[in-house]
Coordinates of C-alpha atoms in Angstrom, one line a residue:
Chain A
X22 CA -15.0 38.3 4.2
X23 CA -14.9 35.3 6.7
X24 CA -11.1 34.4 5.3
X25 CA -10.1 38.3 6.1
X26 CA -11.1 38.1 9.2
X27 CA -9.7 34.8 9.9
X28 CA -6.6 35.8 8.5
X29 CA -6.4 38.7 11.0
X30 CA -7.2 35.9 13.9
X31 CA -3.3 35.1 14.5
X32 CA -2.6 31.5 15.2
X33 CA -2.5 30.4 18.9
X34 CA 1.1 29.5 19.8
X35 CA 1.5 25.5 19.8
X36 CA 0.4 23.9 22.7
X37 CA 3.0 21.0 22.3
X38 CA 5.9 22.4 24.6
X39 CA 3.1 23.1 27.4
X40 CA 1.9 19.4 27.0
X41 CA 5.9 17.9 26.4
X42 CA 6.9 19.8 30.2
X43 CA 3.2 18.6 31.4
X44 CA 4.1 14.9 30.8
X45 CA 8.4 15.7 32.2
X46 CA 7.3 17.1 35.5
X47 CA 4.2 14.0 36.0
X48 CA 6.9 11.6 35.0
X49 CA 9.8 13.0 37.0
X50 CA 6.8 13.1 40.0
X51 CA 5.9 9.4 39.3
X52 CA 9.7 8.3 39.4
X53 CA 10.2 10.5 42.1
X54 CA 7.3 8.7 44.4
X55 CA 8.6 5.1 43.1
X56 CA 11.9 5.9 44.1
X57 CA 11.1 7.2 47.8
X58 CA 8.3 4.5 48.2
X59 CA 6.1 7.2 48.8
X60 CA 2.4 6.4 49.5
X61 CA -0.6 8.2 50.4
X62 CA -2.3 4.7 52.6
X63 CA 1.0 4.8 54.4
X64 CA 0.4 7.9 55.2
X65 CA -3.1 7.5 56.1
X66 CA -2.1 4.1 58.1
X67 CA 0.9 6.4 59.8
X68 CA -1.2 9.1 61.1
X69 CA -3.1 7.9 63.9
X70 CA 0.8 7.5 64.9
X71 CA 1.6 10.6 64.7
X72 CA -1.7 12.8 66.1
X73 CA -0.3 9.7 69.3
X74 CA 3.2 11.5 69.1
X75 CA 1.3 15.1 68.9
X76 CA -0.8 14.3 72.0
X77 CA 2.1 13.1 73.9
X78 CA 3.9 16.4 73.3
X79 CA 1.3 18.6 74.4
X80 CA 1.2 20.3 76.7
X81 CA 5.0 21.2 76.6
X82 CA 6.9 20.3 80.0
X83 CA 7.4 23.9 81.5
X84 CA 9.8 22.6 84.0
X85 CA 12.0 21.7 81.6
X86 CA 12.7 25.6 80.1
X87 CA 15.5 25.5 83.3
X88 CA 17.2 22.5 82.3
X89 CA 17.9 24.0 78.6
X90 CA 18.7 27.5 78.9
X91 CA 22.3 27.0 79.3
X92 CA 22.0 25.3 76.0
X93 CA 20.0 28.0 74.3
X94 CA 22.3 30.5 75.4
X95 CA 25.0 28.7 73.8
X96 CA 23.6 28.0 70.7
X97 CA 22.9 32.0 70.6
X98 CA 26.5 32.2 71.4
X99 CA 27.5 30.0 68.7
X100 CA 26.0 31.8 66.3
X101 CA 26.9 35.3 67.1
X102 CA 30.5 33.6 67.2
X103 CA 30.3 32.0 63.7
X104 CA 28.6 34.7 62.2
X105 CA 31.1 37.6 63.3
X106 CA 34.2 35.4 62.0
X107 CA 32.4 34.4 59.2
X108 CA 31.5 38.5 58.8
X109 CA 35.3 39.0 59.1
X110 CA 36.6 36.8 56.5
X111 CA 34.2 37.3 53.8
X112 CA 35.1 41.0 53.5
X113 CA 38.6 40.4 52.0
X114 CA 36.6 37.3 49.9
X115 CA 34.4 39.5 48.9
X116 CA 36.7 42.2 47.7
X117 CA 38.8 39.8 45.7
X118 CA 35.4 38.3 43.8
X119 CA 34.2 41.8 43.0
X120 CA 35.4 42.3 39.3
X121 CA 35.1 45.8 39.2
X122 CA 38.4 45.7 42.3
X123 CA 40.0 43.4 40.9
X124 CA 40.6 43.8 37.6
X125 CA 42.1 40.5 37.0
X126 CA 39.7 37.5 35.7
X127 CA 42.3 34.9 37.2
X128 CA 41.7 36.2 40.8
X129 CA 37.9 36.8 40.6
X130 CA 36.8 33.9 39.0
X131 CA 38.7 31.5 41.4
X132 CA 37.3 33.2 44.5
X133 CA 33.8 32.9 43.3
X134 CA 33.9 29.7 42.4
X135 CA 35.2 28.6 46.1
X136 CA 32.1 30.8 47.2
X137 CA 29.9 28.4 44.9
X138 CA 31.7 25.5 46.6
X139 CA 31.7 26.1 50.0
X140 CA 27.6 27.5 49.6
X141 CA 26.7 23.9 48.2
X142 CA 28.1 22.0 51.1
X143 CA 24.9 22.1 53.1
X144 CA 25.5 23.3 56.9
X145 CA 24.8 20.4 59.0
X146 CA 27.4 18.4 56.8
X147 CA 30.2 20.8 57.4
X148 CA 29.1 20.2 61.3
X149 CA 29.7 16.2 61.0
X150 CA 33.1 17.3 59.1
X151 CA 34.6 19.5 61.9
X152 CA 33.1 16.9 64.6
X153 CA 34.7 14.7 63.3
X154 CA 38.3 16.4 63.4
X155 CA 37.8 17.9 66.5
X156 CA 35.4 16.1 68.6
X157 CA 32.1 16.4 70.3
X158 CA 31.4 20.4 71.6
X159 CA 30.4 24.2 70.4
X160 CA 34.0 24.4 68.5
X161 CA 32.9 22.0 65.9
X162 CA 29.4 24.0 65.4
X163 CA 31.2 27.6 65.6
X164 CA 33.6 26.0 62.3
X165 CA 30.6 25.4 60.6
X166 CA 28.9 28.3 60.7
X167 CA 31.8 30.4 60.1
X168 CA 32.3 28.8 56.8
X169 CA 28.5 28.9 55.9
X170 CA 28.2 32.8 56.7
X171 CA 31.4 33.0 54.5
X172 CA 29.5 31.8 51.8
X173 CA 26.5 33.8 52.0
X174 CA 28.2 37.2 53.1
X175 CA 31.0 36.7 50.7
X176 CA 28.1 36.8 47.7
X177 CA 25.9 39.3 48.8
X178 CA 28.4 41.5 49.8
X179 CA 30.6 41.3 46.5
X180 CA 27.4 41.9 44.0
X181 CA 26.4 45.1 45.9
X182 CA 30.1 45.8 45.4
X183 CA 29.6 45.3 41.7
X184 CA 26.5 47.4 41.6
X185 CA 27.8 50.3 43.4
X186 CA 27.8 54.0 41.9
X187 CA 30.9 54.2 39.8
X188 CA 31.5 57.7 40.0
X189 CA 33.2 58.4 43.4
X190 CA 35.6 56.0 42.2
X191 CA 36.2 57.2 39.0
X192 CA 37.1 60.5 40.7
X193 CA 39.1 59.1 43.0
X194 CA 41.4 57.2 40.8
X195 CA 41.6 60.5 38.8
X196 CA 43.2 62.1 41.3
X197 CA 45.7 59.4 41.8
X198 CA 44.3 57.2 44.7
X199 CA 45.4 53.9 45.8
X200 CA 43.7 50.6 45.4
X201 CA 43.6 50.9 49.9
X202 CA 42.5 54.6 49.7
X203 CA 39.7 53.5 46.7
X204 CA 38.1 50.8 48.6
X205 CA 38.3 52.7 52.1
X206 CA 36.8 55.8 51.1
X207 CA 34.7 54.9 47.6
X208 CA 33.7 51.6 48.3
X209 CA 33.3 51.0 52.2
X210 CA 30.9 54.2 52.6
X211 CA 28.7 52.9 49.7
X212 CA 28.3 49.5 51.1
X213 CA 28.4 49.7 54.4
X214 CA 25.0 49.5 55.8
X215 CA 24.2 47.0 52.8
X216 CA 26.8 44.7 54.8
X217 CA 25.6 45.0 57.9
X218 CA 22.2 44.0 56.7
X219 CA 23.5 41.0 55.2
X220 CA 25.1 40.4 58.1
X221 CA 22.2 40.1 60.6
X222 CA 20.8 38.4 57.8
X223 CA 23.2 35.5 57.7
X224 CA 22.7 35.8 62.1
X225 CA 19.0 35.0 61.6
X226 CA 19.7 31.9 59.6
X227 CA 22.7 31.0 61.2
X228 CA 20.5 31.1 65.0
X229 CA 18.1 28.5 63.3
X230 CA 21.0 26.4 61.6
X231 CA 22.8 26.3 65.5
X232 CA 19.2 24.6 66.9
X233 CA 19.7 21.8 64.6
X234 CA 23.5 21.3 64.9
X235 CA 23.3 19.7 68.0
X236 CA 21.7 16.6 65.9
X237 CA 25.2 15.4 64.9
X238 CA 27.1 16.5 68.3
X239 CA 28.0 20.1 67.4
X240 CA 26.8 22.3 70.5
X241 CA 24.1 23.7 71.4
X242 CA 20.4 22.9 72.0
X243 CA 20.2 20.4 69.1
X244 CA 21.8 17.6 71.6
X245 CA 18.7 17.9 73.6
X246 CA 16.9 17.3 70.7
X247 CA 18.6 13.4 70.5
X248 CA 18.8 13.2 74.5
X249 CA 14.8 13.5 75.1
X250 CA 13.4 11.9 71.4
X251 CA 15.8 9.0 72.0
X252 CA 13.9 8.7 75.6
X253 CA 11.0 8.4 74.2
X254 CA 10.1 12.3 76.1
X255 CA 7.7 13.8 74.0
X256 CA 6.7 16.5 76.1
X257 CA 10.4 17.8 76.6
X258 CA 11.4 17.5 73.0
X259 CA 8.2 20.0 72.6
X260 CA 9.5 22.0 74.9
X261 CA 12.9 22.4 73.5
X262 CA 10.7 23.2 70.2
X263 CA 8.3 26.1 71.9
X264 CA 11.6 27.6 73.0
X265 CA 13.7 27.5 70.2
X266 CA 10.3 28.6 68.3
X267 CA 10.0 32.0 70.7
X268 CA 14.0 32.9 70.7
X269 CA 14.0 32.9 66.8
X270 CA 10.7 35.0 66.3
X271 CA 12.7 37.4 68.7
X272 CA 15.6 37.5 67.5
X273 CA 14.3 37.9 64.1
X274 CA 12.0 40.5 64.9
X275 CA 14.7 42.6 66.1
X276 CA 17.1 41.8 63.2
X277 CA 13.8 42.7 60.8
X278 CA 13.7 45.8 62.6
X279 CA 17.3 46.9 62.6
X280 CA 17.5 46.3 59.0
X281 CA 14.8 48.3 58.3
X282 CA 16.6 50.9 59.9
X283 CA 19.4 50.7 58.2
X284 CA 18.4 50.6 54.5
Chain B
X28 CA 39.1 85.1 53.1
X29 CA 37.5 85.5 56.3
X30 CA 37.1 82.2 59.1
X31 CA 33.4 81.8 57.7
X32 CA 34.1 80.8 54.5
X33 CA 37.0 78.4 55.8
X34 CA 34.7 76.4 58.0
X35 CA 33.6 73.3 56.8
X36 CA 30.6 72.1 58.3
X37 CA 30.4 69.1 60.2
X38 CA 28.0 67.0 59.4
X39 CA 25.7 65.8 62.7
X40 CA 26.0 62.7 64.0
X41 CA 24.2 60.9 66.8
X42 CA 27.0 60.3 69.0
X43 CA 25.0 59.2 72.0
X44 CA 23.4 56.7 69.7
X45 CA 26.2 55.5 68.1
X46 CA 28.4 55.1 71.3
X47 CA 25.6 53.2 72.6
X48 CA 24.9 50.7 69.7
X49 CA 28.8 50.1 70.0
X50 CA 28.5 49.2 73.6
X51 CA 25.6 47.2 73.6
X52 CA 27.9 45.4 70.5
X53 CA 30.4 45.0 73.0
X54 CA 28.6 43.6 75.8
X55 CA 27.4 40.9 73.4
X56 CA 30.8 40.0 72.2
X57 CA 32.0 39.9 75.8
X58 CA 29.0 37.9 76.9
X59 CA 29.2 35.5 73.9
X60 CA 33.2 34.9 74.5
X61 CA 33.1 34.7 78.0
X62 CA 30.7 31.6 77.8
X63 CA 32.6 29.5 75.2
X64 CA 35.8 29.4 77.1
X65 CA 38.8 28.5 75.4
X66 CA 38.0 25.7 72.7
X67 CA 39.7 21.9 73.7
X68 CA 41.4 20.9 70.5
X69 CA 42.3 17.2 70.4
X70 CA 45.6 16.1 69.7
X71 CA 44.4 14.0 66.6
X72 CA 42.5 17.0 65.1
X73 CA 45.4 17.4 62.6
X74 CA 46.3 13.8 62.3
X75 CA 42.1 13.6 60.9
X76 CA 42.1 16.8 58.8
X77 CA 44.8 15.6 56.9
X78 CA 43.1 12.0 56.4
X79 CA 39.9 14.0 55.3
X80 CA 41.8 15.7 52.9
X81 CA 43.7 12.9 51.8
X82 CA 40.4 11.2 51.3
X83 CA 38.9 14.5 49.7
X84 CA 41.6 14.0 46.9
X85 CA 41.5 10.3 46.1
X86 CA 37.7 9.7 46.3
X87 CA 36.6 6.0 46.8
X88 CA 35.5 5.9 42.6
X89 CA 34.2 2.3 43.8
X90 CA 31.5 3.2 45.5
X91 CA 30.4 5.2 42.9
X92 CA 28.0 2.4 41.2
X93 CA 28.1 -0.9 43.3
X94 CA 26.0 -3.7 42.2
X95 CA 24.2 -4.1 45.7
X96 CA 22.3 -1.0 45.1
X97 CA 23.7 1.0 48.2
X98 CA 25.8 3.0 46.1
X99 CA 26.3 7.2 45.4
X100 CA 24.3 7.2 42.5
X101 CA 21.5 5.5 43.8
X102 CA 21.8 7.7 47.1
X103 CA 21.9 10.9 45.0
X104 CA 19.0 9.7 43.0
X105 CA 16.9 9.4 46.3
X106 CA 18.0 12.7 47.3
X107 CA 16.7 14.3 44.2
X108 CA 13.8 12.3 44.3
X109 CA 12.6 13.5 47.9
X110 CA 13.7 16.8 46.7
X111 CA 11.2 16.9 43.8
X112 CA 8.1 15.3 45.6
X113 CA 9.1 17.5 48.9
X114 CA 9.0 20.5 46.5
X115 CA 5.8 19.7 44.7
X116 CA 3.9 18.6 48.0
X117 CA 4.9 22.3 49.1
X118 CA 4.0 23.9 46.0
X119 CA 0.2 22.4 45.7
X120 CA -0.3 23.2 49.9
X121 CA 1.2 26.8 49.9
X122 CA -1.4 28.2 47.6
X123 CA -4.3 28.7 49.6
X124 CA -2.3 29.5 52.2
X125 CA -0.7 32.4 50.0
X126 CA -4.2 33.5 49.5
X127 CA -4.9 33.7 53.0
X128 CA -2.0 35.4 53.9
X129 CA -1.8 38.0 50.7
X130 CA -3.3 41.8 52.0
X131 CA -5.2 42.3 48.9
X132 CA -6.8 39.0 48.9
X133 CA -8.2 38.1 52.4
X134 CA -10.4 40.7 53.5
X135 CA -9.3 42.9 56.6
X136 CA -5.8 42.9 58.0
X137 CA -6.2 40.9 61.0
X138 CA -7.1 37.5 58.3
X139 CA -4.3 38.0 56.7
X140 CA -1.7 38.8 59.5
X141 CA -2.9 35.2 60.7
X142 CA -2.0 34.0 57.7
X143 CA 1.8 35.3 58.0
X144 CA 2.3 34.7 61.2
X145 CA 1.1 30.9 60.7
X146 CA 3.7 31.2 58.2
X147 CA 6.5 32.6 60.3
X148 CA 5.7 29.7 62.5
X149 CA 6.2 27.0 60.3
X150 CA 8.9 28.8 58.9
X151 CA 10.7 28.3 62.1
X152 CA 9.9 25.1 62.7
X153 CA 13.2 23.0 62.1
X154 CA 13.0 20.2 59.0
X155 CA 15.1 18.5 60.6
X156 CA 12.6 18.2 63.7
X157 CA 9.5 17.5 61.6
X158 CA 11.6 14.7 59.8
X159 CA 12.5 13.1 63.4
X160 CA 8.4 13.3 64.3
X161 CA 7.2 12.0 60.3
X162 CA 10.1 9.2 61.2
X163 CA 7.8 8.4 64.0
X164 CA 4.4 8.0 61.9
X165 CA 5.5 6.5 58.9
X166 CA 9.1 4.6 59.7
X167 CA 12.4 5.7 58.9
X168 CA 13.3 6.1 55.3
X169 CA 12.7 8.6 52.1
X170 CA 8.9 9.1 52.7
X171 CA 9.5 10.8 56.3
X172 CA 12.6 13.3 54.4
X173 CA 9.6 13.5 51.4
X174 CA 7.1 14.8 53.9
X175 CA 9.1 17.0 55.8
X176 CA 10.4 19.0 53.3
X177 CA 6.8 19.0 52.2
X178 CA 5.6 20.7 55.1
X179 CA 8.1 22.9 55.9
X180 CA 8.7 24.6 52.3
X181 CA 5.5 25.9 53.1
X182 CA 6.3 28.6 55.4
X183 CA 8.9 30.0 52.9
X184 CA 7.1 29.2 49.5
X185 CA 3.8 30.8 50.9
X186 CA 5.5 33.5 52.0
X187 CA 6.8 34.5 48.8
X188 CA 3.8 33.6 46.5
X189 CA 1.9 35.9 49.1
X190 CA 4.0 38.6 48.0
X191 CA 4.2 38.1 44.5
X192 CA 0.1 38.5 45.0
X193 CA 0.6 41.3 46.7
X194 CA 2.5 42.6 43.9
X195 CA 0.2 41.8 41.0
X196 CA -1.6 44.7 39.0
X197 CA -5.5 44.5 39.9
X198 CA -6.5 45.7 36.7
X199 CA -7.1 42.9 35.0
X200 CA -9.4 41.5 38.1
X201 CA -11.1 45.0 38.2
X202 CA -11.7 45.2 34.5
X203 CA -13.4 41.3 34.9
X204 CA -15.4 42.4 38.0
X205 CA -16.8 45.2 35.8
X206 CA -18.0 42.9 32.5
X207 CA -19.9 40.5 35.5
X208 CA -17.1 37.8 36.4
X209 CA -18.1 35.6 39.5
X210 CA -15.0 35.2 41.6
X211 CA -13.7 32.2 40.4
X212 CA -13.1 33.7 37.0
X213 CA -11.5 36.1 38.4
X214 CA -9.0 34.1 40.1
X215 CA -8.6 31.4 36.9
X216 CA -8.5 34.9 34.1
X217 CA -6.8 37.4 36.1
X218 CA -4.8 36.3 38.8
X219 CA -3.5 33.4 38.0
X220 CA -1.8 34.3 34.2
X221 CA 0.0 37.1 36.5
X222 CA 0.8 35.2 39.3
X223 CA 2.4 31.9 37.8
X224 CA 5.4 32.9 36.2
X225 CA 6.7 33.9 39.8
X226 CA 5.1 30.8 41.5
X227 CA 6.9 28.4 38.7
X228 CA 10.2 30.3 39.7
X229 CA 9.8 30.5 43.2
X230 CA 9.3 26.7 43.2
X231 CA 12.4 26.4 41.4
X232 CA 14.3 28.4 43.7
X233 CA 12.9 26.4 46.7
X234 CA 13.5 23.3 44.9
X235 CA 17.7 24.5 45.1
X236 CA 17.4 24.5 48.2
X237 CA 15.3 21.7 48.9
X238 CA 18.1 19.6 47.6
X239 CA 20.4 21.0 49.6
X240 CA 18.4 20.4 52.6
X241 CA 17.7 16.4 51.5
X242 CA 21.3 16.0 51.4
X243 CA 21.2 16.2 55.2
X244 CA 18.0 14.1 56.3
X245 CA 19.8 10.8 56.1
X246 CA 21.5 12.3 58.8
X247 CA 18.6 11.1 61.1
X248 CA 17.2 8.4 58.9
X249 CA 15.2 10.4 56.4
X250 CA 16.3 8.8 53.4
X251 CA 19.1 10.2 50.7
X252 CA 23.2 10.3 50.5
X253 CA 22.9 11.5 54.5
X254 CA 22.7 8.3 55.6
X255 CA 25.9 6.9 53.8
X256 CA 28.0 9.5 54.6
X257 CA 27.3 9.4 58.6
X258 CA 28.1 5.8 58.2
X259 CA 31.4 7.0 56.1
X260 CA 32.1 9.2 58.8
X261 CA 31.5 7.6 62.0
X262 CA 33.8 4.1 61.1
X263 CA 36.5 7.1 59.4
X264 CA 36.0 5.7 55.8
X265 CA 37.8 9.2 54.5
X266 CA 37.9 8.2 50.7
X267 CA 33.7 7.1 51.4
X268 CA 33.3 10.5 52.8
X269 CA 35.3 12.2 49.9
X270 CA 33.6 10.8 46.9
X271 CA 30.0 11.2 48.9
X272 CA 31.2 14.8 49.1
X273 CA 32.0 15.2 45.7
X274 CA 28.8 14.2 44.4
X275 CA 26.9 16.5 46.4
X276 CA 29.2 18.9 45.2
X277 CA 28.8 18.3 41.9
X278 CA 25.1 17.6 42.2
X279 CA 24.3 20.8 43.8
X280 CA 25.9 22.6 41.2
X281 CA 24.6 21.3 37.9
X282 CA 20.9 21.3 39.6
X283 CA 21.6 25.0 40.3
X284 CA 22.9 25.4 36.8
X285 CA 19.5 23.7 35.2
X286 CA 17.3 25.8 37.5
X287 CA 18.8 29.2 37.0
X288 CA 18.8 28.6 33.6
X289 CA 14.8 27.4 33.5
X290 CA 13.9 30.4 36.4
X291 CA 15.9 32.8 33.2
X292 CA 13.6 31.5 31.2
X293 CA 10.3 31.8 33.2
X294 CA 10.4 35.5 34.3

């Protein structure tokens, strides 16, 4: 009786794997803090330090919000720049990695894989590349972003190309239409208003990534950010923060909204 | 055949509305052009592109492993290694803040829309700004990058675990509530089995990016490969710069290979 009933009891799965990962992801952790000399007392010992810095930035020096307009403006510029190039170029990227265009794995597989590329280059680091070739200014920023949204636009935009409703094409090609006449009138109405989605998207990131550009000389309000920190001008750099804080909450909240409206 | 037949009906459009969306485009592309002016391009700009490709394509293999210890390797191992404590820092502090911020967890709307917009907020906050203020408490190096990213993988990680939360089947909890659970078994018995599949491949996915985002904090003295390659860049140490590129390249890559592949393997 007490064997039936055990034998109905199925065995709990082994708990060795769960234990095996446990001990990885503690040991990766350990090596992780030794490697970065991470310590919670230096914490402890650092933050007095830092609730110093926090007192020194508040309150925020209103007076400065004149100064750095200009430059807030500019980094807004920037990225509507970069983002509408970046916009521009990914669509004939995007066509060419969409396997169901081109039929051809040679051409596909190449342009993806220079998608994959250019999206691990982080932003900032393409920034110090083009400042580099072409010297201190919004140019150098614009470049960077441009590639970045390429990246990201490129692969959004070329999955929902692969996902789209085969049929209108099907019917298309049946009465003889061209590869131009396919993609103008079965493919762009499908994914149009995915694209632009993505595309204010990509804006919203690409407004925060032009703030910090400025750190390594590309444009913007970022070189604010090294002008009053390496002054020791606490208040100021908070300022620069509350105001790139408010633009981005705005301009998100009206990208949110558009894109709501649209899909 | 009469005309009625023949007409095709047009379909409606908001033409006031579209003509209007188009101009408001166009004033922002006029404003935005008008301000940049035309770009200055320095006569050396091709002279350096070529160098930097000329350095892309015959990386410094050298600097690979040196024996001093200021080597790629070493500098991609820090990188990972503020990646993964960054990551996990965010992971442990984003839960109750998911909690707080999930609708069907906090009680009333206005609780929880504090929640998101705390969120929101440190969502915005640049890392690279918080690494430039923990620089200033705890001294330049891989602990200020560590805490950084710590702090501001919050605002996205909490924002998705709240979700997933949101998302979860209440059931389970109901069903617990019913037999006499106290609250806390029904978080550890019926929340949590739902909810941590999503959270494990959430962090993953915010781990991808974290190292992406280490990469760049030696930039400003946060610790990692940034710090090499601004020094590659600034004395114009092309071959440096190439093979520092590379193996973020090909860092990046497998990482995002290993973590799709677990995140498959979660969910």
């Amino acid at each position: 009786m007490i064997q039936a009933q055990k034998k109905g009891v199925p065995q709990p799965p082994s708990k060795i794997k769960g234990y095996l990962t446990a001990i990885l992801v503690l040991l990766l952790l350990w090596g992780s803090s030794v490697n970065t000399e991470s310590s919670l007392s230096e914490f402890i010992i650092g933050f007095p330090n830092m609730l110093d810095l926090l007192t020194q930035m508040i309150p925020p020096n209103w007076s400065y919000f004149d100064k750095i307009t200009g430059a807030m403006l500019e980094t807004i510029r920037m990225a509507v720049i970069g983002t509408t190039f970046g916009a521009i170029i990914s669509i004939p990227v995007a066509l060419f990695s969409a396997s169901n265009i081109v039929q051809n794995s040679w051409i596909f597989y190449p342009a993806r894989f220079i998608l994959n590329l250019i999206r691990t280059v982080p932003d900032l680091l393409l920034a110090s590349i083009f400042v580099a070739i072409f010297g201190l200014g919004a140019l150098p920023g614009i470049l960077a972003l441009t590639v970045f949204s390429i990246g990201l636009i490129a692969k959004l935009t070329y999955e929902s190309i692969e996902s789209i409703d085969p049929g209108p094409l099907e019917a298309m090609i049946s009465v003889g239409a061209n590869k131009i006449q396919l993609i103008v009138f079965g493919i762009i109405p499908q994914i149009q208003a995915h694209f632009i989605s993505y595309v204010l998207y990509t804006f919203e990131i690409n407004v925060r990534a032009a703030a910090v550009l400025g750190l390594v000389g590309a444009g913007g309000i970022g070189l604010f950010y090294n002008k009053t920190l390496g002054f020791l001008e606490y208040d100021k750099a908070s300022s620069i923060i509350v105001y790139t804080l408010v633009v981005v909450l705005i301009i998100d909240y009206i990208s949110t909204k558009l894109r709501e409206k649209l899909l | 055949m009469n005309t009625a037949t023949r007409k095709i009906p047009r379909r409606k459009k908001n033409r006031i509305g579209l003509w209007s969306v188009y101009l408001v485009l166009a004033l922002i592309y006029i404003w935005a052009f008008a301000g940049m002016g035309v770009p200055e391009i320095k006569p050396t700009a091709g002279q350096i592109s070529k160098a930097i490709f000329n350095g892309l394509f015959h990386p410094d293999w050298s600097f690979v492993s040196e024996p001093g210890g200021e080597d790629l390797l070493h500098g991609l191992l820090d990188t990972l290694a503020i990646a993964v404590l960054g990551t996990f820092i965010s992971a442990l502090l984003c839960i109750p803040f998911s909690f707080w911020a999930a609708r069907n967890m906090s009680k009333g709307h206005t609780l929880s829309g504090t929640g998101k917009f705390s969120l929101s907020f440190i969502r915005t906050f640049p890392e690279l700004v918080m690494a430039i203020m923990f620089i200033k408490a705890v001294g330049p190096g891989s602990f200020a990058g560590v805490l950084a990213l710590g702090l501001h993988s919050i605002g996205m990680l909490g924002k998705l675990f709240s979700e997933e939360i949101e998302n979860m089947d209440l059931g389970p909890a109901e069903a617990l509530l019913a037999t006499g659970a106290n609250r806390f078994q029904i978080l550890w018995f019926a929340v949590l089995p739902q909810v941590i599949p999503g959270f494990l491949s959430y962090t993953l996915y915010r781990f991808e990016i974290n190292v992406r985002s280490a990469t760049i904090l030696g930039v400003i003295g946060a610790g990692g490969i940034g710090t090499p390659l601004i020094f590659a860049l600034t004395s114009r140490n092309w071959n440096r710069v190439g093979i520092i590129l590379l193996g973020i390249i090909v860092m990046v890559t497998l990482i995002d290979l290993i973590s799709g592949y677990l995140r498959k393997k979660i969910i």
